[in-house]
PDB file of C-alpha atoms and ligand atoms in Angstrom:
ATOM      1  CA  UNK A  30       0.000   0.000   0.000  1.00  0.00           C
ATOM      2  CA  UNK A  31       1.440   3.389  -1.011  1.00  0.00           C
ATOM      3  CA  UNK A  32       1.119   6.513   1.102  1.00  0.00           C
ATOM      4  CA  UNK A  33       0.648  10.108  -0.025  1.00  0.00           C
ATOM      5  CA  UNK A  34       0.744  13.226   2.157  1.00  0.00           C
ATOM      6  CA  UNK A  35      -1.022  16.278   0.735  1.00  0.00           C
ATOM      7  CA  UNK A  36      -1.300  19.840   2.073  1.00  0.00           C
ATOM      8  CA  UNK A  37      -4.335  22.127   1.698  1.00  0.00           C
ATOM      9  CA  UNK A  38      -6.896  19.340   1.341  1.00  0.00           C
ATOM     10  CA  UNK A  39     -10.161  20.841   2.581  1.00  0.00           C
ATOM     11  CA  UNK A  40     -11.119  22.212  -0.857  1.00  0.00           C
ATOM     12  CA  UNK A  41      -9.994  22.671  -4.437  1.00  0.00           C
ATOM     13  CA  UNK A  42      -7.282  20.527  -5.969  1.00  0.00           C
ATOM     14  CA  UNK A  43      -6.147  19.222  -2.581  1.00  0.00           C
ATOM     15  CA  UNK A  44      -9.569  17.737  -1.814  1.00  0.00           C
ATOM     16  CA  UNK A  45      -9.713  16.183  -5.285  1.00  0.00           C
ATOM     17  CA  UNK A  46      -6.261  14.636  -4.802  1.00  0.00           C
ATOM     18  CA  UNK A  47      -7.531  13.054  -1.576  1.00  0.00           C
ATOM     19  CA  UNK A  48     -10.678  11.772  -3.273  1.00  0.00           C
ATOM     20  CA  UNK A  49      -8.843  10.181  -6.199  1.00  0.00           C
ATOM     21  CA  UNK A  50      -5.931   8.677  -4.239  1.00  0.00           C
ATOM     22  CA  UNK A  51      -8.367   7.290  -1.701  1.00  0.00           C
ATOM     23  CA  UNK A  52     -10.546   5.733  -4.436  1.00  0.00           C
ATOM     24  CA  UNK A  53      -7.381   4.183  -5.827  1.00  0.00           C
ATOM     25  CA  UNK A  54      -6.678   2.448  -2.496  1.00  0.00           C
ATOM     26  CA  UNK A  55      -3.822   4.624  -1.254  1.00  0.00           C
ATOM     27  CA  UNK A  56      -3.233   5.565   2.353  1.00  0.00           C
ATOM     28  CA  UNK A  57      -3.694   9.325   2.504  1.00  0.00           C
ATOM     29  CA  UNK A  58      -2.425  11.762   5.102  1.00  0.00           C
ATOM     30  CA  UNK A  59      -4.625  14.749   4.367  1.00  0.00           C
ATOM     31  CA  UNK A  60      -3.398  17.984   5.923  1.00  0.00           C
ATOM     32  CA  UNK A  61      -5.575  21.049   6.311  1.00  0.00           C
ATOM     33  CA  UNK A  62      -5.670  24.192   8.398  1.00  0.00           C
ATOM     34  CA  UNK A  63      -8.946  23.609  10.216  1.00  0.00           C
ATOM     35  CA  UNK A  64     -10.087  19.947  10.309  1.00  0.00           C
ATOM     36  CA  UNK A  65     -13.193  20.892  12.291  1.00  0.00           C
ATOM     37  CA  UNK A  66     -14.292  23.086   9.353  1.00  0.00           C
ATOM     38  CA  UNK A  67     -13.630  20.555   6.596  1.00  0.00           C
ATOM     39  CA  UNK A  68     -16.903  18.609   6.155  1.00  0.00           C
ATOM     40  CA  UNK A  69     -16.154  17.233   2.669  1.00  0.00           C
ATOM     41  CA  UNK A  70     -12.717  16.010   3.700  1.00  0.00           C
ATOM     42  CA  UNK A  71     -14.051  14.510   6.926  1.00  0.00           C
ATOM     43  CA  UNK A  72     -16.758  12.671   4.960  1.00  0.00           C
ATOM     44  CA  UNK A  73     -14.116  11.067   2.715  1.00  0.00           C
ATOM     45  CA  UNK A  74     -12.078  10.159   5.778  1.00  0.00           C
ATOM     46  CA  UNK A  75     -15.077   8.668   7.587  1.00  0.00           C
ATOM     47  CA  UNK A  76     -15.863   6.433   4.593  1.00  0.00           C
ATOM     48  CA  UNK A  77     -12.251   5.323   4.098  1.00  0.00           C
ATOM     49  CA  UNK A  78     -11.966   2.595   6.715  1.00  0.00           C
ATOM     50  CA  UNK A  79      -8.988   4.370   8.272  1.00  0.00           C
ATOM     51  CA  UNK A  80      -7.101   4.905   4.999  1.00  0.00           C
ATOM     52  CA  UNK A  81      -7.586   8.669   4.927  1.00  0.00           C
ATOM     53  CA  UNK A  82      -6.363  10.383   8.046  1.00  0.00           C
ATOM     54  CA  UNK A  83      -6.780  14.099   8.542  1.00  0.00           C
ATOM     55  CA  UNK A  84      -3.987  16.106  10.169  1.00  0.00           C
ATOM     56  CA  UNK A  85      -4.131  19.743  11.201  1.00  0.00           C
ATOM     57  CA  UNK A  86      -1.460  21.747   9.416  1.00  0.00           C
ATOM     58  CA  UNK A  87      -1.198  25.431   8.679  1.00  0.00           C
ATOM     59  CA  UNK A  88       1.853  25.544   6.425  1.00  0.00           C
ATOM     60  CA  UNK A  89       2.785  28.934   7.895  1.00  0.00           C
ATOM     61  CA  UNK A  90       3.317  27.196  11.254  1.00  0.00           C
ATOM     62  CA  UNK A  91       6.865  25.846  11.197  1.00  0.00           C
ATOM     63  CA  UNK A  92       6.536  24.509  14.746  1.00  0.00           C
ATOM     64  CA  UNK A  93       3.542  22.385  13.746  1.00  0.00           C
ATOM     65  CA  UNK A  94       5.473  21.091  10.732  1.00  0.00           C
ATOM     66  CA  UNK A  95       8.266  19.990  13.087  1.00  0.00           C
ATOM     67  CA  UNK A  96       5.793  18.250  15.396  1.00  0.00           C
ATOM     68  CA  UNK A  97       4.099  16.541  12.430  1.00  0.00           C
ATOM     69  CA  UNK A  98       7.525  15.298  11.354  1.00  0.00           C
ATOM     70  CA  UNK A  99       8.074  13.822  14.831  1.00  0.00           C
ATOM     71  CA  UNK A 100       4.568  12.332  14.858  1.00  0.00           C
ATOM     72  CA  UNK A 101       5.219  10.642  11.485  1.00  0.00           C
ATOM     73  CA  UNK A 102       8.641   9.266  12.423  1.00  0.00           C
ATOM     74  CA  UNK A 103       8.936   5.728  11.032  1.00  0.00           C
ATOM     75  CA  UNK A 104       6.062   6.281   8.561  1.00  0.00           C
ATOM     76  CA  UNK A 105       7.122   5.884   4.916  1.00  0.00           C
ATOM     77  CA  UNK A 106       5.670   8.556   2.604  1.00  0.00           C
ATOM     78  CA  UNK A 107       5.825   7.596  -1.083  1.00  0.00           C
ATOM     79  CA  UNK A 108       4.586  10.917  -2.418  1.00  0.00           C
ATOM     80  CA  UNK A 109       4.663  14.285  -0.657  1.00  0.00           C
ATOM     81  CA  UNK A 110       2.464  16.823  -2.450  1.00  0.00           C
ATOM     82  CA  UNK A 111       2.949  20.492  -1.609  1.00  0.00           C
ATOM     83  CA  UNK A 112      -0.438  21.698  -2.795  1.00  0.00           C
ATOM     84  CA  UNK A 113      -1.483  24.444  -0.330  1.00  0.00           C
ATOM     85  CA  UNK A 114      -1.135  27.828  -1.964  1.00  0.00           C
ATOM     86  CA  UNK A 115      -2.466  31.365  -2.031  1.00  0.00           C
ATOM     87  CA  UNK A 116      -2.924  33.828  -4.859  1.00  0.00           C
ATOM     88  CA  UNK A 117      -2.418  36.933  -2.714  1.00  0.00           C
ATOM     89  CA  UNK A 118      -4.422  40.156  -2.860  1.00  0.00           C
ATOM     90  CA  UNK A 119      -6.717  40.556  -5.854  1.00  0.00           C
ATOM     91  CA  UNK A 120      -7.723  44.172  -5.162  1.00  0.00           C
ATOM     92  CA  UNK A 121      -6.774  47.216  -3.054  1.00  0.00           C
ATOM     93  CA  UNK A 122      -3.073  47.696  -2.300  1.00  0.00           C
ATOM     94  CA  UNK A 123      -2.080  44.452  -3.871  1.00  0.00           C
ATOM     95  CA  UNK A 124       0.202  43.114  -6.525  1.00  0.00           C
ATOM     96  CA  UNK A 125       0.075  45.580  -9.401  1.00  0.00           C
ATOM     97  CA  UNK A 126       2.965  47.826 -10.363  1.00  0.00           C
ATOM     98  CA  UNK A 127       2.840  51.010  -8.277  1.00  0.00           C
ATOM     99  CA  UNK A 128       0.470  49.415  -5.792  1.00  0.00           C
ATOM    100  CA  UNK A 129       2.396  46.609  -4.078  1.00  0.00           C
ATOM    101  CA  UNK A 130       1.464  45.419  -0.600  1.00  0.00           C
ATOM    102  CA  UNK A 131       4.782  44.133   0.691  1.00  0.00           C
ATOM    103  CA  UNK A 132       3.383  42.488   3.816  1.00  0.00           C
ATOM    104  CA  UNK A 133       0.964  40.437   1.720  1.00  0.00           C
ATOM    105  CA  UNK A 134       3.768  39.579  -0.705  1.00  0.00           C
ATOM    106  CA  UNK A 135       5.766  38.148   2.202  1.00  0.00           C
ATOM    107  CA  UNK A 136       2.759  36.006   3.198  1.00  0.00           C
ATOM    108  CA  UNK A 137       2.450  34.675  -0.350  1.00  0.00           C
ATOM    109  CA  UNK A 138       6.160  33.826  -0.389  1.00  0.00           C
ATOM    110  CA  UNK A 139       5.928  32.160   3.019  1.00  0.00           C
ATOM    111  CA  UNK A 140       3.018  29.983   1.869  1.00  0.00           C
ATOM    112  CA  UNK A 141       3.998  29.168  -1.709  1.00  0.00           C
ATOM    113  CA  UNK A 142       7.804  29.132  -1.478  1.00  0.00           C
ATOM    114  CA  UNK A 143       9.104  28.702   2.073  1.00  0.00           C
ATOM    115  CA  UNK A 144       6.543  26.117   3.218  1.00  0.00           C
ATOM    116  CA  UNK A 145       7.257  23.527   0.470  1.00  0.00           C
ATOM    117  CA  UNK A 146      10.962  23.777   1.339  1.00  0.00           C
ATOM    118  CA  UNK A 147      10.363  23.426   5.069  1.00  0.00           C
ATOM    119  CA  UNK A 148       7.965  20.490   4.698  1.00  0.00           C
ATOM    120  CA  UNK A 149      10.472  18.696   2.473  1.00  0.00           C
ATOM    121  CA  UNK A 150      13.181  19.262   5.086  1.00  0.00           C
ATOM    122  CA  UNK A 151      10.911  17.965   7.837  1.00  0.00           C
ATOM    123  CA  UNK A 152       9.684  14.864   5.982  1.00  0.00           C
ATOM    124  CA  UNK A 153      12.701  13.886   3.878  1.00  0.00           C
ATOM    125  CA  UNK A 154      13.488  10.791   5.961  1.00  0.00           C
ATOM    126  CA  UNK A 155       9.906   9.536   5.595  1.00  0.00           C
ATOM    127  CA  UNK A 156      10.123  10.034   1.808  1.00  0.00           C
ATOM    128  CA  UNK A 157      13.562   8.398   1.668  1.00  0.00           C
ATOM    129  CA  UNK A 158      12.179   5.374   3.532  1.00  0.00           C
ATOM    130  CA  UNK A 159       9.419   4.805   0.946  1.00  0.00           C
ATOM    131  CA  UNK A 160       9.317   2.820  -2.299  1.00  0.00           C
ATOM    132  CA  UNK A 161       8.502   5.724  -4.625  1.00  0.00           C
ATOM    133  CA  UNK A 162      10.458   8.601  -3.004  1.00  0.00           C
ATOM    134  CA  UNK A 163       8.697  11.546  -4.671  1.00  0.00           C
ATOM    135  CA  UNK A 164       8.369  15.186  -3.627  1.00  0.00           C
ATOM    136  CA  UNK A 165       5.964  17.145  -5.845  1.00  0.00           C
ATOM    137  CA  UNK A 166       5.083  20.819  -5.679  1.00  0.00           C
ATOM    138  CA  UNK A 167       2.033  22.291  -7.373  1.00  0.00           C
ATOM    139  CA  UNK A 168       3.434  25.326  -9.112  1.00  0.00           C
ATOM    140  CA  UNK A 169       2.075  27.489 -11.921  1.00  0.00           C
ATOM    141  CA  UNK A 170       3.088  28.546 -15.401  1.00  0.00           C
ATOM    142  CA  UNK A 171       2.450  32.082 -14.116  1.00  0.00           C
ATOM    143  CA  UNK A 172       5.870  31.614 -12.481  1.00  0.00           C
ATOM    144  CA  UNK A 173       7.512  30.974 -15.851  1.00  0.00           C
ATOM    145  CA  UNK A 174       9.513  33.764 -17.522  1.00  0.00           C
ATOM    146  CA  UNK A 175       8.083  32.612 -20.822  1.00  0.00           C
ATOM    147  CA  UNK A 176       4.423  32.790 -19.766  1.00  0.00           C
ATOM    148  CA  UNK A 177       4.011  35.840 -17.509  1.00  0.00           C
ATOM    149  CA  UNK A 178       1.126  38.099 -18.490  1.00  0.00           C
ATOM    150  CA  UNK A 179       2.169  41.035 -16.299  1.00  0.00           C
ATOM    151  CA  UNK A 180       0.751  41.898 -12.841  1.00  0.00           C
ATOM    152  CA  UNK A 181       0.422  39.215 -10.114  1.00  0.00           C
ATOM    153  CA  UNK A 182       3.946  40.050  -8.882  1.00  0.00           C
ATOM    154  CA  UNK A 183       3.546  38.307  -5.539  1.00  0.00           C
ATOM    155  CA  UNK A 184       2.046  35.079  -6.866  1.00  0.00           C
ATOM    156  CA  UNK A 185       4.252  34.861  -9.970  1.00  0.00           C
ATOM    157  CA  UNK A 186       7.468  35.482  -8.041  1.00  0.00           C
ATOM    158  CA  UNK A 187       6.501  32.945  -5.360  1.00  0.00           C
ATOM    159  CA  UNK A 188       5.976  30.239  -7.993  1.00  0.00           C
ATOM    160  CA  UNK A 189       9.169  31.166  -9.903  1.00  0.00           C
ATOM    161  CA  UNK A 190      11.046  30.994  -6.606  1.00  0.00           C
ATOM    162  CA  UNK A 191       9.559  27.649  -5.594  1.00  0.00           C
ATOM    163  CA  UNK A 192      10.542  26.270  -8.982  1.00  0.00           C
ATOM    164  CA  UNK A 193      14.158  27.223  -8.265  1.00  0.00           C
ATOM    165  CA  UNK A 194      13.892  25.800  -4.741  1.00  0.00           C
ATOM    166  CA  UNK A 195      12.621  22.488  -6.126  1.00  0.00           C
ATOM    167  CA  UNK A 196      15.135  22.342  -8.970  1.00  0.00           C
ATOM    168  CA  UNK A 197      17.932  22.898  -6.479  1.00  0.00           C
ATOM    169  CA  UNK A 198      16.442  20.320  -4.115  1.00  0.00           C
ATOM    170  CA  UNK A 199      16.273  17.838  -7.004  1.00  0.00           C
ATOM    171  CA  UNK A 200      20.059  18.101  -7.362  1.00  0.00           C
ATOM    172  CA  UNK A 201      20.659  17.809  -3.610  1.00  0.00           C
ATOM    173  CA  UNK A 202      18.432  14.757  -3.116  1.00  0.00           C
ATOM    174  CA  UNK A 203      19.238  12.861  -6.309  1.00  0.00           C
ATOM    175  CA  UNK A 204      21.984  10.806  -4.666  1.00  0.00           C
ATOM    176  CA  UNK A 205      19.414   9.540  -2.148  1.00  0.00           C
ATOM    177  CA  UNK A 206      17.161   8.394  -4.998  1.00  0.00           C
ATOM    178  CA  UNK A 207      14.545  11.046  -4.195  1.00  0.00           C
ATOM    179  CA  UNK A 208      12.645  12.497  -7.179  1.00  0.00           C
ATOM    180  CA  UNK A 209      11.580  16.145  -6.980  1.00  0.00           C
ATOM    181  CA  UNK A 210       9.198  17.657  -9.532  1.00  0.00           C
ATOM    182  CA  UNK A 211       6.922  20.629 -10.197  1.00  0.00           C
ATOM    183  CA  UNK A 212       3.493  20.357 -11.820  1.00  0.00           C
ATOM    184  CA  UNK A 213       1.156  22.991 -13.248  1.00  0.00           C
ATOM    185  CA  UNK A 214      -2.500  21.953 -12.822  1.00  0.00           C
ATOM    186  CA  UNK A 215      -3.766  24.134 -15.691  1.00  0.00           C
ATOM    187  CA  UNK A 216      -6.341  26.879 -15.240  1.00  0.00           C
ATOM    188  CA  UNK A 217      -8.703  24.942 -13.006  1.00  0.00           C
ATOM    189  CA  UNK A 218     -12.235  25.645 -11.728  1.00  0.00           C
ATOM    190  CA  UNK A 219     -11.503  26.083  -8.020  1.00  0.00           C
ATOM    191  CA  UNK A 220     -11.878  29.046  -5.667  1.00  0.00           C
ATOM    192  CA  UNK A 221      -8.482  30.179  -6.915  1.00  0.00           C
ATOM    193  CA  UNK A 222      -9.030  29.531 -10.611  1.00  0.00           C
ATOM    194  CA  UNK A 223     -12.606  30.860 -10.621  1.00  0.00           C
ATOM    195  CA  UNK A 224     -15.717  29.590 -12.405  1.00  0.00           C
ATOM    196  CA  UNK A 225     -14.512  30.628 -15.880  1.00  0.00           C
ATOM    197  CA  UNK A 226     -11.369  28.487 -15.755  1.00  0.00           C
ATOM    198  CA  UNK A 227     -11.144  25.970 -18.584  1.00  0.00           C
ATOM    199  CA  UNK A 228     -10.063  22.782 -16.789  1.00  0.00           C
ATOM    200  CA  UNK A 229     -12.200  20.618 -14.484  1.00  0.00           C
ATOM    201  CA  UNK A 230     -10.728  19.595 -11.129  1.00  0.00           C
ATOM    202  CA  UNK A 231     -11.205  15.902 -11.859  1.00  0.00           C
ATOM    203  CA  UNK A 232      -9.270  16.128 -15.154  1.00  0.00           C
ATOM    204  CA  UNK A 233      -6.468  18.241 -13.708  1.00  0.00           C
ATOM    205  CA  UNK A 234      -5.883  15.914 -10.772  1.00  0.00           C
ATOM    206  CA  UNK A 235      -6.201  12.753 -12.890  1.00  0.00           C
ATOM    207  CA  UNK A 236      -3.569  14.208 -15.221  1.00  0.00           C
ATOM    208  CA  UNK A 237      -1.261  15.216 -12.380  1.00  0.00           C
ATOM    209  CA  UNK A 238      -1.598  11.792 -10.752  1.00  0.00           C
ATOM    210  CA  UNK A 239      -0.554  10.201 -14.015  1.00  0.00           C
ATOM    211  CA  UNK A 240       2.457  12.550 -14.242  1.00  0.00           C
ATOM    212  CA  UNK A 241       3.386  11.627 -10.654  1.00  0.00           C
ATOM    213  CA  UNK A 242       3.063   7.922 -11.402  1.00  0.00           C
ATOM    214  CA  UNK A 243       5.337   8.359 -14.430  1.00  0.00           C
ATOM    215  CA  UNK A 244       8.099  10.166 -12.501  1.00  0.00           C
ATOM    216  CA  UNK A 245      11.494   8.491 -12.449  1.00  0.00           C
ATOM    217  CA  UNK A 246      14.857   9.749 -11.254  1.00  0.00           C
ATOM    218  CA  UNK A 247      15.606  10.714 -14.877  1.00  0.00           C
ATOM    219  CA  UNK A 248      12.746  13.234 -14.641  1.00  0.00           C
ATOM    220  CA  UNK A 249      13.842  14.811 -11.354  1.00  0.00           C
ATOM    221  CA  UNK A 250      13.807  18.622 -11.451  1.00  0.00           C
ATOM    222  CA  UNK A 251      11.260  18.822 -14.268  1.00  0.00           C
ATOM    223  CA  UNK A 252       8.261  21.164 -14.540  1.00  0.00           C
ATOM    224  CA  UNK A 253       5.315  19.629 -16.383  1.00  0.00           C
ATOM    225  CA  UNK A 254       1.716  20.582 -17.125  1.00  0.00           C
ATOM    226  CA  UNK A 255      -1.079  18.303 -15.919  1.00  0.00           C
ATOM    227  CA  UNK A 256      -1.495  17.087 -19.516  1.00  0.00           C
ATOM    228  CA  UNK A 257       2.156  16.035 -19.826  1.00  0.00           C
ATOM    229  CA  UNK A 258       3.520  19.009 -21.780  1.00  0.00           C
ATOM    230  CA  UNK A 259       6.767  20.314 -20.322  1.00  0.00           C
ATOM    231  CA  UNK A 260       6.995  23.961 -19.284  1.00  0.00           C
ATOM    232  CA  UNK A 261       9.913  26.179 -20.234  1.00  0.00           C
ATOM    233  CA  UNK A 262      10.683  28.523 -17.399  1.00  0.00           C
TER     234      UNK A 262
HETATM  235  N1  NAP B 309      -6.704  26.674  -9.724  1.00  0.00           N
HETATM  236  C1  NAP B 309      -5.803  26.997 -10.626  1.00  0.00           C
HETATM  237  O1  NAP B 309      -6.159  27.395 -11.753  1.00  0.00           O
HETATM  238  C2  NAP B 309      -4.336  26.889 -10.321  1.00  0.00           C
HETATM  239  C3  NAP B 309      -3.433  27.188 -11.365  1.00  0.00           C
HETATM  240  C4  NAP B 309      -2.077  27.065 -11.129  1.00  0.00           C
HETATM  241  C5  NAP B 309      -1.630  26.644  -9.892  1.00  0.00           C
HETATM  242  N2  NAP B 309      -2.510  26.376  -8.884  1.00  0.00           N
HETATM  243  C6  NAP B 309      -1.965  25.930  -7.596  1.00  0.00           C
HETATM  244  O2  NAP B 309      -2.630  24.768  -7.167  1.00  0.00           O
HETATM  245  C7  NAP B 309      -2.627  24.702  -5.736  1.00  0.00           C
HETATM  246  C8  NAP B 309      -4.056  24.450  -5.239  1.00  0.00           C
HETATM  247  O3  NAP B 309      -4.853  25.539  -5.705  1.00  0.00           O
HETATM  248  P1  NAP B 309      -6.459  25.507  -5.735  1.00  0.00           P
HETATM  249  O4  NAP B 309      -6.854  25.977  -7.075  1.00  0.00           O
HETATM  250  O5  NAP B 309      -6.972  24.236  -5.197  1.00  0.00           O
HETATM  251  O6  NAP B 309      -6.727  26.709  -4.709  1.00  0.00           O
HETATM  252  P2  NAP B 309      -7.908  26.952  -3.654  1.00  0.00           P
HETATM  253  O7  NAP B 309      -9.163  26.371  -4.154  1.00  0.00           O
HETATM  254  O8  NAP B 309      -7.831  28.400  -3.340  1.00  0.00           O
HETATM  255  O9  NAP B 309      -7.418  26.094  -2.392  1.00  0.00           O
HETATM  256  C9  NAP B 309      -6.229  26.455  -1.741  1.00  0.00           C
HETATM  257  C10 NAP B 309      -5.958  25.460  -0.648  1.00  0.00           C
HETATM  258  O10 NAP B 309      -4.723  25.849   0.003  1.00  0.00           O
HETATM  259  C11 NAP B 309      -4.986  25.915   1.402  1.00  0.00           C
HETATM  260  N3  NAP B 309      -4.113  26.863   2.094  1.00  0.00           N
HETATM  261  C12 NAP B 309      -3.890  28.155   1.838  1.00  0.00           C
HETATM  262  N4  NAP B 309      -3.046  28.670   2.761  1.00  0.00           N
HETATM  263  C13 NAP B 309      -2.759  27.655   3.617  1.00  0.00           C
HETATM  264  C14 NAP B 309      -1.969  27.549   4.781  1.00  0.00           C
HETATM  265  N5  NAP B 309      -1.301  28.600   5.286  1.00  0.00           N
HETATM  266  N6  NAP B 309      -1.876  26.341   5.391  1.00  0.00           N
HETATM  267  C15 NAP B 309      -2.537  25.274   4.912  1.00  0.00           C
HETATM  268  N7  NAP B 309      -3.332  25.314   3.833  1.00  0.00           N
HETATM  269  C16 NAP B 309      -3.437  26.500   3.197  1.00  0.00           C
HETATM  270  C17 NAP B 309      -6.436  26.342   1.500  1.00  0.00           C
HETATM  271  O11 NAP B 309      -6.917  26.081   2.801  1.00  0.00           O
HETATM  272  P3  NAP B 309      -8.071  27.032   3.479  1.00  0.00           P
HETATM  273  O12 NAP B 309      -9.377  26.528   2.941  1.00  0.00           O
HETATM  274  O13 NAP B 309      -7.869  26.791   4.929  1.00  0.00           O
HETATM  275  O14 NAP B 309      -7.811  28.439   3.053  1.00  0.00           O
HETATM  276  C18 NAP B 309      -7.047  25.456   0.421  1.00  0.00           C
HETATM  277  O15 NAP B 309      -7.219  24.147   0.892  1.00  0.00           O
HETATM  278  C19 NAP B 309      -2.025  26.020  -5.261  1.00  0.00           C
HETATM  279  O16 NAP B 309      -0.673  25.842  -4.932  1.00  0.00           O
HETATM  280  C20 NAP B 309      -2.160  26.926  -6.479  1.00  0.00           C
HETATM  281  O17 NAP B 309      -1.195  27.956  -6.490  1.00  0.00           O
HETATM  282  C21 NAP B 309      -3.851  26.484  -9.075  1.00  0.00           C
END
């Protein structure tokens, strides 16, 4: 039985990852900020016969990450998915040129860039002890130099930075047989993507799960779209 740990699982892509991995018979460690306010996730967990376990984790809480690492000592984690993410301010003093909110930018960086690094540091032994040994971060083509549309400075820079963090980590962990990769889910209908997005959650996650299944050490450090196209960045 393989085990996946996913962050940000109470809604959006995270919840869909839990649903699909659970249907596929995986053991799922589903992390979310407020388990008591996650009815859909708790329903999946309740129906899973103990295979989906919900853990409280705010990825801005480094102390809780450390304690989760201690709690999971001895537990092999085949796939670690850094999914939790924020877009940052959409209006007001935000992320347009001439109107940057630097405090909010720092929060976006802490969530989208620092947290995936920290969680990988905390759980690397659990990943190393597994069969599959995969660390995956959900990034965005918005963080690619070749695909920026202007604006969204906070979000775009946080995803560009996490891509560099993961590419560097791929080099550092290669000798331990650990595969590190970035995936773009597409423009998906979630709270973040909005109702006019052109990809359904089910299709995005099914595609990303296939990409994760296909990962080998030869593909460490790569950035791929949910549909398998590689992203230049
Ligand atoms: N949707 C798209 O079109 C799209 C495109 C490219 C990349 N992405 C990336 O895909 C990932 C998932 O996005 P989504 O579309 O599912 O977004 P979403 O619907 O807005 O969901 C975001 C998830 O992240 C969680 N989260 C945010 N801050 C957190 C924190 N400090 N600690 C723990 N969890 C936190 C949220 O939890 P709460 O409910 O507690 O806030 C929620 O579960 C993100 O990394 C995003 O950048 C999405």
